[in-house]
Coordinates of C-alpha atoms in Angstrom, one line a residue:
X13 CA 120.9 94.2 92.5
X14 CA 118.8 92.2 94.9
X15 CA 115.3 90.8 94.4
X16 CA 112.8 93.5 93.7
X17 CA 115.6 96.1 93.9
X18 CA 114.2 98.5 91.4
X19 CA 110.9 100.4 91.2
X20 CA 108.8 101.7 88.3
X21 CA 106.6 104.7 88.6
X22 CA 104.0 106.0 87.9
X23 CA 102.2 102.7 87.4
X24 CA 99.9 102.8 85.5
X25 CA 101.9 105.1 83.2
X26 CA 100.7 107.4 80.6
X27 CA 103.6 109.3 78.9
X28 CA 106.7 108.1 80.7
X29 CA 108.0 105.8 83.4
X30 CA 110.8 106.4 85.9
X31 CA 113.0 103.5 86.7
X32 CA 114.7 103.8 90.1
X33 CA 117.5 101.5 91.0
X34 CA 118.8 102.4 94.5
X35 CA 121.4 99.7 94.6
X36 CA 123.0 100.8 91.3
X37 CA 126.5 99.6 91.0
X38 CA 127.3 98.9 87.3
X39 CA 126.3 99.8 83.8
X40 CA 123.0 98.2 82.9
X41 CA 120.5 97.9 80.0
X42 CA 116.7 98.0 80.0
X43 CA 114.3 96.2 77.7
X44 CA 110.5 96.5 77.6
X45 CA 108.5 93.6 76.3
X46 CA 104.8 93.4 75.4
X47 CA 102.7 90.4 76.5
X48 CA 103.6 88.6 73.2
X49 CA 107.3 88.7 74.2
X50 CA 108.2 91.3 71.6
X51 CA 110.8 93.9 72.6
X52 CA 109.1 97.3 72.2
X53 CA 111.7 99.6 73.9
X54 CA 115.4 99.3 74.7
X55 CA 117.9 101.5 76.4
X56 CA 121.6 100.6 76.7
X57 CA 124.7 101.9 78.5
X58 CA 122.9 103.4 81.4
X59 CA 125.1 104.6 84.2
X60 CA 122.7 106.3 86.7
X61 CA 120.3 105.0 89.4
X62 CA 117.3 106.7 87.8
X63 CA 116.2 106.4 84.2
X64 CA 113.2 108.1 82.5
X65 CA 111.7 106.3 79.5
X66 CA 108.9 107.5 77.2
X67 CA 106.0 105.1 76.9
X68 CA 103.7 107.5 75.1
X69 CA 104.0 105.5 71.8
X70 CA 103.0 102.2 73.4
X71 CA 99.5 100.9 73.3
X72 CA 97.4 100.5 76.4
X73 CA 98.3 97.2 78.1
X74 CA 100.6 95.3 80.4
X75 CA 104.4 95.3 79.8
X76 CA 107.4 93.7 81.3
X77 CA 110.5 95.8 82.1
X78 CA 113.8 94.0 82.3
X79 CA 116.9 95.6 83.9
X80 CA 120.0 93.6 83.3
X81 CA 123.8 93.5 83.0
X82 CA 126.4 90.8 83.0
X83 CA 125.8 90.1 86.7
X84 CA 122.0 90.1 87.1
X85 CA 118.6 90.3 85.5
X86 CA 115.4 91.5 87.1
X87 CA 111.9 92.0 85.7
X88 CA 108.8 93.8 86.8
X89 CA 105.4 94.4 85.2
X90 CA 103.9 97.9 84.6
X91 CA 100.7 99.1 82.9
X92 CA 100.3 101.8 80.1
X93 CA 97.0 103.5 80.2
X94 CA 96.4 106.6 78.0

């Protein structure tokens, strides 16, 4: 996956986010971190170029989403606003 090769929408999010990885090639995992560095959401063994994640349980704020596998790691910020 190249630099900025995935997108998150809607952003800001309310109930869910859609992660779109157009250059999907291999299995990947996703982690969501709060601004304190705590993992608040994880999804493993993903095999598609689109992934929907529920964020309705997260507090309002800024989060960092990390998409990674053995070959790469990319991060982007998104906002939860209920």
